Amino acid sequence: MNYQRKTVVASMAGLTLEGMDIMFISFAMSMIVAEFHIDLATGGFISSITNIGMLIGGIIFGILADKFGRVRIFTYTVFLFAIGTALTGLATNIEQIYLFRFLAGIGAGGEYGIGMALVAEAWPKHKQGRVSSYVSTGAQIGVILAALLSAIILPHLGWRALFIVGVIPVVFAFIVRKNLNESPEWLAAQKEKKTSLKQKEGKLSELFRTPRTTITTIALAIMATVQIAGYNGLMIWLPSMLQKSQGLSVSSSALWTISTAVGMIVGMLTFGQFMDRLGAKRSFGIFLLASASAVFLYSFATGSAGVLIGGAIVGFFSNGMFAGYGALISHYYPVHIRSTATNTIFNFGRALGGFSPILVGYLLQNYNMMTAMVYLAALYIISFIVMLSLKQGTSQSTELSAA
């Protein structure tokens, strides 16, 4: 296996393990709530504190990866979220769960941007869209793995055993460290830095160095926030929405989840092809407008076939775009700040977008499903408008490298 393929496999596997780790909480939540005698709001804070950890970890490990190397720091992030997950299974109170999920979030937040930077630096720009889509499908594979493991482990061994299984990624970290070399582009940048009189250090302030850089960073952060807000709003609440509005059973709503996840994976692979052939701006424009339309129209879906097919279509467009963010953000920032930019921007979206289910829950409780779907559709329209501010055909890398 050549170096390019190794970066894809490593980054995809890392995102798979991260996705599996995050979904463990969803499947085990009812057992945790019952064991520690907490209310749903207190239980819901577990996800919120994980997202906060992701933002902090994304910034810290992004800076470290730009300074000390992608592969070394990548393995540290995997190790941290694996240990945090395993320790969760040993928690004796809700405060310990908060602490261990925060640690797991720090590791998970650092992993995403570093993996995407590795891929961006190994592949030519005209292939980065499709390669990024291959990596991004790892998150949905992780969801499927978490569902399978939960179905096997939870009924027989309980929620603690499920989280202890999360220590397995430590083995993966050692394999990556042994078999994957450092990014050639990063090594070249380090060599240039040593011989240059004007040394370039990756700093968070570089994301706002000029007016154009600031506009780009803010626009990408808003787009990432919408991506996460839309995904969380759909995946957390739609199954229960459909159970109530369509009278679906729990098993039928589980089938909906699988159908939607399959649609998401196909959408990611398709979006990668679109991005390489049509460019980022056109591809995001098509998928954002289609997402707004699909989400709104889905509120009128009836019958089992309509609900399943409609769910797959919504998943295809709304989460297909997830495949493009790694390549999109990497395009606008040079190598010495790339991991910092990718991690900071996307994990900001995770932290802020992670609160979307609270608003969706409020809309469902006080209004109806139509109102909630209009809110989600409006998010994609906002992202489309913001996306128009990105300068097509001009890489922010040039501006920052020359600064």
Short mmCIF file of C-alpha atoms in Angstrom, two decimals:
data_model
loop_
_atom_site.label_atom_id
_atom_site.label_comp_id
_atom_site.label_asym_id
_atom_site.label_seq_id
_atom_site.Cartn_x
_atom_site.Cartn_y
_atom_site.Cartn_z
CA MET A 1 0.00 0.00 0.00
CA ASN A 2 1.46 3.35 -1.04
CA TYR A 3 1.62 6.42 1.17
CA GLN A 4 -1.48 8.06 -0.30
CA ARG A 5 -3.67 5.06 0.43
CA LYS A 6 -2.20 4.70 3.90
CA THR A 7 -3.32 8.24 4.76
CA VAL A 8 -6.86 7.45 3.61
CA VAL A 9 -7.04 4.17 5.55
CA ALA A 10 -5.59 5.71 8.72
CA SER A 11 -7.80 8.81 8.62
CA MET A 12 -10.92 6.83 7.73
CA ALA A 13 -10.26 4.29 10.51
CA GLY A 14 -9.68 7.12 13.00
CA LEU A 15 -13.00 8.76 12.07
CA THR A 16 -14.75 5.37 12.27
CA LEU A 17 -13.48 4.81 15.81
CA GLU A 18 -14.37 8.38 16.74
CA GLY A 19 -17.90 7.99 15.36
CA MET A 20 -18.31 4.70 17.22
CA ASP A 21 -17.08 6.26 20.46
CA ILE A 22 -19.48 9.22 20.23
CA MET A 23 -22.51 7.02 19.45
CA PHE A 24 -21.90 4.78 22.46
CA ILE A 25 -23.40 7.54 24.61
CA SER A 26 -26.60 7.63 22.54
CA PHE A 27 -27.17 3.90 22.88
CA ALA A 28 -26.24 3.74 26.56
CA MET A 29 -27.96 6.95 27.69
CA SER A 30 -31.14 5.37 29.10
CA MET A 31 -29.09 2.94 31.23
CA ILE A 32 -26.84 5.74 32.53
CA VAL A 33 -29.85 7.91 33.41
CA ALA A 34 -31.45 5.02 35.28
CA GLU A 35 -28.32 3.96 37.18
CA PHE A 36 -27.36 7.42 38.41
CA HIS A 37 -30.97 8.60 38.93
CA ILE A 38 -30.55 11.75 36.88
CA ASP A 39 -33.03 13.67 34.74
CA LEU A 40 -32.84 13.90 30.94
CA ALA A 41 -31.38 17.42 30.98
CA THR A 42 -28.51 16.27 33.21
CA GLY A 43 -27.96 13.30 30.93
CA GLY A 44 -28.07 15.52 27.86
CA PHE A 45 -25.19 17.59 29.25
CA ILE A 46 -22.93 14.58 28.65
CA SER A 47 -23.06 15.28 24.91
CA SER A 48 -22.65 19.03 25.44
CA ILE A 49 -19.51 18.64 27.53
CA THR A 50 -18.12 16.19 24.95
CA ASN A 51 -18.61 18.85 22.26
CA ILE A 52 -16.86 21.47 24.41
CA GLY A 53 -13.95 19.05 24.83
CA MET A 54 -13.85 18.62 21.06
CA LEU A 55 -13.49 22.35 20.51
CA ILE A 56 -10.67 22.65 23.06
CA GLY A 57 -8.94 19.51 21.78
CA GLY A 58 -9.30 20.64 18.19
CA ILE A 59 -7.50 23.92 18.89
CA ILE A 60 -4.75 22.43 21.08
CA PHE A 61 -3.96 19.39 18.94
CA GLY A 62 -4.33 21.34 15.71
CA ILE A 63 -1.58 23.72 16.82
CA LEU A 64 0.58 20.82 18.06
CA ALA A 65 0.15 18.91 14.79
CA ASP A 66 1.21 21.94 12.77
CA LYS A 67 4.28 22.33 14.97
CA PHE A 68 5.39 18.77 15.80
CA GLY A 69 3.96 16.61 13.01
CA ARG A 70 0.70 15.08 11.86
CA VAL A 71 1.28 11.39 12.58
CA ARG A 72 2.74 11.73 16.07
CA ILE A 73 -0.06 14.01 17.32
CA PHE A 74 -2.72 11.98 15.47
CA THR A 75 -1.78 8.90 17.48
CA TYR A 76 -1.91 10.89 20.71
CA THR A 77 -5.48 12.02 19.94
CA VAL A 78 -6.63 8.46 19.22
CA PHE A 79 -4.98 7.26 22.43
CA LEU A 80 -6.70 10.00 24.47
CA PHE A 81 -10.24 9.43 23.24
CA ALA A 82 -9.79 5.65 23.61
CA ILE A 83 -8.66 6.01 27.23
CA GLY A 84 -11.42 8.55 27.96
CA THR A 85 -14.00 6.13 26.56
CA ALA A 86 -12.69 3.17 28.58
CA LEU A 87 -12.59 5.22 31.80
CA THR A 88 -16.23 6.18 31.25
CA GLY A 89 -17.08 2.53 31.82
CA LEU A 90 -15.45 2.74 35.26
CA ALA A 91 -17.24 5.92 36.41
CA THR A 92 -19.01 5.78 39.77
CA ASN A 93 -20.99 9.02 39.47
CA ILE A 94 -22.22 11.48 36.86
CA GLU A 95 -19.41 13.95 37.62
CA GLN A 96 -16.82 11.34 36.65
CA ILE A 97 -18.71 10.65 33.44
CA TYR A 98 -18.58 14.36 32.63
CA LEU A 99 -14.81 14.37 33.24
CA PHE A 100 -14.08 11.26 31.18
CA ARG A 101 -16.34 12.33 28.30
CA PHE A 102 -14.60 15.71 28.32
CA LEU A 103 -11.24 13.90 27.96
CA ALA A 104 -12.62 11.70 25.19
CA GLY A 105 -13.95 14.83 23.46
CA ILE A 106 -10.53 16.50 23.59
CA GLY A 107 -8.99 13.52 21.80
CA ALA A 108 -11.81 13.14 19.28
CA GLY A 109 -11.74 16.85 18.46
CA GLY A 110 -8.05 16.73 17.64
CA GLU A 111 -8.26 13.64 15.44
CA TYR A 112 -10.56 14.97 12.69
CA GLY A 113 -8.55 17.93 11.44
CA ILE A 114 -5.20 16.15 11.61
CA GLY A 115 -6.49 13.22 9.57
CA MET A 116 -7.95 15.59 6.97
CA ALA A 117 -4.67 17.53 6.81
CA LEU A 118 -2.76 14.30 6.20
CA VAL A 119 -5.04 13.42 3.29
CA ALA A 120 -4.95 16.95 1.84
CA GLU A 121 -1.15 16.92 1.86
CA ALA A 122 -0.87 13.48 0.28
CA TRP A 123 -3.28 13.85 -2.65
CA PRO A 124 -3.45 16.34 -5.55
CA LYS A 125 -6.17 18.97 -5.37
CA HIS A 126 -8.22 17.50 -8.24
CA LYS A 127 -8.70 14.28 -6.22
CA GLN A 128 -9.13 15.70 -2.74
CA GLY A 129 -12.93 15.85 -2.94
CA ARG A 130 -13.46 12.15 -3.57
CA VAL A 131 -10.66 11.11 -1.18
CA SER A 132 -12.14 13.30 1.55
CA SER A 133 -15.49 11.61 0.92
CA TYR A 134 -13.95 8.17 1.44
CA VAL A 135 -12.56 9.31 4.80
CA SER A 136 -15.85 10.91 5.85
CA THR A 137 -17.85 7.71 5.36
CA GLY A 138 -15.88 6.41 8.34
CA ALA A 139 -18.16 8.36 10.70
CA GLN A 140 -21.26 6.53 9.44
CA ILE A 141 -19.46 3.19 9.55
CA GLY A 142 -18.69 4.03 13.18
CA VAL A 143 -22.42 4.60 13.81
CA ILE A 144 -23.21 1.17 12.36
CA LEU A 145 -20.47 -0.48 14.44
CA ALA A 146 -21.73 1.23 17.59
CA ALA A 147 -25.26 -0.01 16.86
CA LEU A 148 -24.06 -3.59 16.35
CA LEU A 149 -21.85 -3.61 19.45
CA SER A 150 -24.62 -2.05 21.52
CA ALA A 151 -27.11 -4.68 20.39
CA ILE A 152 -24.69 -7.44 21.38
CA ILE A 153 -23.18 -6.03 24.58
CA LEU A 154 -25.84 -3.89 26.29
CA PRO A 155 -28.48 -6.61 26.92
CA HIS A 156 -25.96 -9.07 28.35
CA LEU A 157 -23.08 -7.11 29.89
CA GLY A 158 -24.49 -3.61 30.41
CA TRP A 159 -23.33 -0.13 29.44
CA ARG A 160 -20.00 -0.26 31.28
CA ALA A 161 -18.71 -3.14 29.18
CA LEU A 162 -19.65 -1.21 26.03
CA PHE A 163 -17.38 1.69 26.96
CA ILE A 164 -14.50 -0.53 28.08
CA VAL A 165 -14.49 -1.97 24.55
CA GLY A 166 -13.60 1.58 23.51
CA VAL A 167 -9.99 1.00 24.58
CA ILE A 168 -9.41 -1.01 21.37
CA PRO A 169 -8.39 2.10 19.33
CA VAL A 170 -5.16 2.21 21.39
CA VAL A 171 -3.98 -0.75 19.30
CA PHE A 172 -4.85 1.19 16.15
CA ALA A 173 -2.78 4.15 17.38
CA PHE A 174 0.32 1.99 17.72
CA ILE A 175 -0.20 0.51 14.24
CA VAL A 176 -0.47 3.97 12.69
CA ARG A 177 2.62 5.21 14.52
CA LYS A 178 4.65 2.25 13.25
CA ASN A 179 3.47 2.15 9.63
CA LEU A 180 2.67 5.72 8.59
CA ASN A 181 5.41 8.26 7.85
CA GLU A 182 5.10 11.99 8.37
CA SER A 183 3.48 14.12 5.67
CA PRO A 184 6.10 14.99 2.98
CA GLU A 185 4.56 18.45 2.58
CA TRP A 186 4.81 19.10 6.32
CA LEU A 187 8.43 17.86 6.36
CA ALA A 188 9.26 20.15 3.46
CA ALA A 189 7.66 23.07 5.28
CA GLN A 190 9.72 22.30 8.40
CA LYS A 191 12.89 22.19 6.34
CA GLU A 192 12.03 25.52 4.74
CA LYS A 193 11.29 27.00 8.16
CA LYS A 194 14.74 26.04 9.44
CA THR A 195 16.51 27.63 6.47
CA SER A 196 14.28 30.69 6.19
CA LEU A 197 15.00 33.91 7.97
CA LYS A 198 11.27 34.53 8.29
CA GLN A 199 9.94 31.61 10.27
CA LYS A 200 6.28 30.68 10.02
CA GLU A 201 4.58 29.45 13.17
CA GLY A 202 0.99 28.27 13.20
CA LYS A 203 -0.99 30.57 15.48
CA LEU A 204 -4.72 30.85 16.00
CA SER A 205 -4.55 34.55 15.22
CA GLU A 206 -3.56 33.72 11.63
CA LEU A 207 -7.15 32.67 10.97
CA PHE A 208 -8.05 36.36 11.31
CA ARG A 209 -4.86 37.99 9.98
CA THR A 210 -6.51 40.00 7.18
CA PRO A 211 -10.08 41.10 6.41
CA ARG A 212 -10.37 38.46 3.67
CA THR A 213 -9.00 35.75 5.97
CA THR A 214 -11.44 36.78 8.69
CA ILE A 215 -14.42 36.65 6.31
CA THR A 216 -13.32 33.22 5.07
CA THR A 217 -12.83 31.83 8.58
CA ILE A 218 -16.20 33.12 9.81
CA ALA A 219 -17.99 31.85 6.69
CA LEU A 220 -16.48 28.37 7.02
CA ALA A 221 -17.32 28.31 10.75
CA ILE A 222 -20.97 29.17 10.03
CA MET A 223 -21.16 26.49 7.34
CA ALA A 224 -19.66 23.90 9.71
CA THR A 225 -22.13 24.94 12.43
CA VAL A 226 -25.08 24.48 10.07
CA GLN A 227 -23.74 21.10 8.99
CA ILE A 228 -23.60 19.81 12.57
CA ALA A 229 -26.82 21.55 13.66
CA GLY A 230 -28.74 20.03 10.76
CA TYR A 231 -27.32 16.57 11.29
CA ASN A 232 -27.93 16.55 15.06
CA GLY A 233 -31.40 18.00 14.70
CA LEU A 234 -32.37 15.35 12.18
CA MET A 235 -30.73 12.26 13.66
CA ILE A 236 -31.61 12.88 17.31
CA TRP A 237 -35.24 13.94 16.89
CA LEU A 238 -36.57 12.55 13.59
CA PRO A 239 -37.00 8.94 14.81
CA SER A 240 -39.21 10.11 17.70
CA MET A 241 -40.95 12.64 15.40
CA LEU A 242 -41.88 9.81 13.04
CA GLN A 243 -42.96 7.52 15.84
CA LYS A 244 -45.41 10.20 16.94
CA SER A 245 -46.59 11.60 13.59
CA GLN A 246 -46.61 8.38 11.56
CA GLY A 247 -47.27 5.90 14.33
CA LEU A 248 -44.04 4.01 13.60
CA SER A 249 -42.78 1.38 16.00
CA VAL A 250 -39.31 1.55 17.54
CA SER A 251 -38.14 -1.19 15.15
CA SER A 252 -39.50 0.77 12.18
CA SER A 253 -37.72 3.92 13.33
CA ALA A 254 -34.51 1.88 13.62
CA LEU A 255 -35.01 0.82 10.00
CA TRP A 256 -35.39 4.52 9.17
CA THR A 257 -32.04 5.22 10.86
CA ILE A 258 -30.34 2.56 8.73
CA SER A 259 -32.00 3.86 5.56
CA THR A 260 -30.93 7.43 6.33
CA ALA A 261 -27.36 6.34 7.17
CA VAL A 262 -27.09 4.49 3.85
CA GLY A 263 -28.35 7.62 2.08
CA MET A 264 -25.68 9.64 3.90
CA ILE A 265 -22.86 7.33 2.83
CA VAL A 266 -23.98 7.37 -0.82
CA GLY A 267 -24.36 11.16 -0.57
CA MET A 268 -20.81 11.56 0.73
CA LEU A 269 -19.33 9.49 -2.08
CA THR A 270 -21.38 11.40 -4.64
CA PHE A 271 -20.45 14.78 -3.19
CA GLY A 272 -16.75 13.91 -3.44
CA GLN A 273 -17.16 13.29 -7.16
CA PHE A 274 -19.14 16.52 -7.56
CA MET A 275 -16.47 18.51 -5.75
CA ASP A 276 -13.65 17.25 -7.96
CA ARG A 277 -15.62 17.73 -11.18
CA LEU A 278 -17.66 20.88 -10.51
CA GLY A 279 -15.62 22.62 -7.82
CA ALA A 280 -16.41 23.28 -4.17
CA LYS A 281 -18.68 26.29 -4.56
CA ARG A 282 -21.03 24.76 -7.13
CA SER A 283 -21.15 21.45 -5.26
CA PHE A 284 -21.99 23.01 -1.92
CA GLY A 285 -24.53 25.29 -3.61
CA ILE A 286 -26.37 22.34 -5.20
CA PHE A 287 -26.39 20.25 -2.03
CA LEU A 288 -27.34 23.12 0.31
CA LEU A 289 -30.36 24.13 -1.78
CA ALA A 290 -31.34 20.49 -2.27
CA SER A 291 -31.04 19.90 1.50
CA ALA A 292 -33.34 22.83 2.27
CA SER A 293 -35.91 21.56 -0.21
CA ALA A 294 -35.67 17.91 0.86
CA VAL A 295 -35.97 18.68 4.58
CA PHE A 296 -39.01 20.93 4.04
CA LEU A 297 -40.78 18.48 1.72
CA TYR A 298 -40.05 15.60 4.07
CA SER A 299 -42.49 17.04 6.59
CA PHE A 300 -45.24 15.99 4.13
CA ALA A 301 -44.02 12.38 3.78
CA THR A 302 -46.57 9.67 4.60
CA GLY A 303 -46.54 5.88 4.67
CA SER A 304 -43.64 3.53 5.36
CA ALA A 305 -42.20 3.73 1.83
CA GLY A 306 -42.38 7.52 1.76
CA VAL A 307 -40.76 7.84 5.17
CA LEU A 308 -37.89 5.43 4.31
CA ILE A 309 -37.19 6.77 0.82
CA GLY A 310 -37.58 10.36 1.97
CA GLY A 311 -35.20 9.73 4.88
CA ALA A 312 -32.57 8.35 2.51
CA ILE A 313 -32.94 11.40 0.24
CA VAL A 314 -32.66 13.83 3.17
CA GLY A 315 -29.59 11.96 4.42
CA PHE A 316 -28.08 11.94 0.92
CA PHE A 317 -28.11 15.72 0.61
CA SER A 318 -27.92 16.98 4.21
CA ASN A 319 -24.96 14.87 5.29
CA GLY A 320 -23.41 14.26 1.88
CA MET A 321 -21.77 17.67 2.27
CA PHE A 322 -19.91 16.48 5.36
CA ALA A 323 -17.48 14.80 2.97
CA GLY A 324 -16.30 18.11 1.59
CA TYR A 325 -15.41 20.15 4.66
CA GLY A 326 -11.96 18.66 5.19
CA ALA A 327 -10.92 19.41 1.60
CA LEU A 328 -12.70 22.79 1.59
CA ILE A 329 -11.04 24.14 4.74
CA SER A 330 -7.63 22.70 3.79
CA HIS A 331 -7.81 24.58 0.48
CA TYR A 332 -7.93 27.97 2.19
CA TYR A 333 -5.00 27.58 4.61
CA PRO A 334 -1.30 26.77 4.10
CA VAL A 335 0.50 23.78 5.58
CA HIS A 336 1.87 25.54 8.68
CA ILE A 337 -1.66 26.42 9.89
CA ARG A 338 -3.76 23.74 8.17
CA SER A 339 -4.46 21.39 11.09
CA THR A 340 -5.15 24.33 13.40
CA ALA A 341 -7.62 25.82 10.91
CA THR A 342 -9.44 22.56 10.14
CA ASN A 343 -9.76 21.52 13.78
CA THR A 344 -10.71 24.96 15.10
CA ILE A 345 -13.30 25.74 12.44
CA PHE A 346 -15.00 22.36 12.34
CA ASN A 347 -14.99 21.81 16.09
CA PHE A 348 -16.41 25.29 16.63
CA GLY A 349 -19.26 24.07 14.42
CA ARG A 350 -19.53 20.93 16.52
CA ALA A 351 -19.67 22.85 19.79
CA LEU A 352 -22.24 25.41 18.63
CA GLY A 353 -24.23 23.12 16.32
CA GLY A 354 -24.43 20.56 19.10
CA PHE A 355 -27.04 22.74 20.81
CA SER A 356 -29.43 22.50 17.86
CA PRO A 357 -31.36 19.51 19.29
CA ILE A 358 -32.36 21.69 22.25
CA LEU A 359 -34.03 24.20 19.91
CA VAL A 360 -35.59 21.43 17.79
CA GLY A 361 -36.96 19.84 20.96
CA TYR A 362 -38.44 23.19 22.01
CA LEU A 363 -40.09 23.67 18.61
CA LEU A 364 -41.56 20.16 18.70
CA GLN A 365 -42.86 20.59 22.22
CA ASN A 366 -44.43 24.02 21.64
CA TYR A 367 -45.29 23.96 17.94
CA ASN A 368 -45.19 21.01 15.52
CA MET A 369 -43.02 18.95 13.18
CA MET A 370 -43.58 21.38 10.28
CA THR A 371 -42.10 24.27 12.32
CA ALA A 372 -39.05 22.18 13.23
CA MET A 373 -38.48 21.20 9.61
CA VAL A 374 -38.81 24.82 8.44
CA TYR A 375 -36.13 25.76 11.00
CA LEU A 376 -33.80 23.06 9.65
CA ALA A 377 -34.48 24.08 6.04
CA ALA A 378 -33.74 27.73 6.94
CA LEU A 379 -30.34 26.70 8.31
CA TYR A 380 -29.30 25.34 4.92
CA ILE A 381 -30.47 28.53 3.19
CA ILE A 382 -28.34 30.58 5.62
CA SER A 383 -25.33 28.36 4.89
CA PHE A 384 -25.91 28.81 1.14
CA ILE A 385 -25.92 32.61 1.47
CA VAL A 386 -22.75 32.53 3.61
CA MET A 387 -21.05 30.16 1.15
CA LEU A 388 -21.40 32.81 -1.57
CA SER A 389 -18.91 34.99 0.35
CA LEU A 390 -16.09 32.48 -0.28
CA LYS A 391 -13.77 33.54 -3.09
CA GLN A 392 -13.91 30.86 -5.75
CA GLY A 393 -10.67 29.89 -7.45
CA THR A 394 -8.45 31.73 -4.96
CA SER A 395 -6.71 29.81 -2.23
CA GLN A 396 -6.31 31.58 1.05
CA SER A 397 -3.08 29.61 1.34
CA THR A 398 -1.38 32.03 -1.02
CA GLU A 399 -2.36 35.06 1.02
CA LEU A 400 -1.31 33.54 4.34
CA SER A 401 1.94 32.10 3.01
CA ALA A 402 2.95 35.48 1.68
CA ALA A 403 1.97 37.29 4.86
#
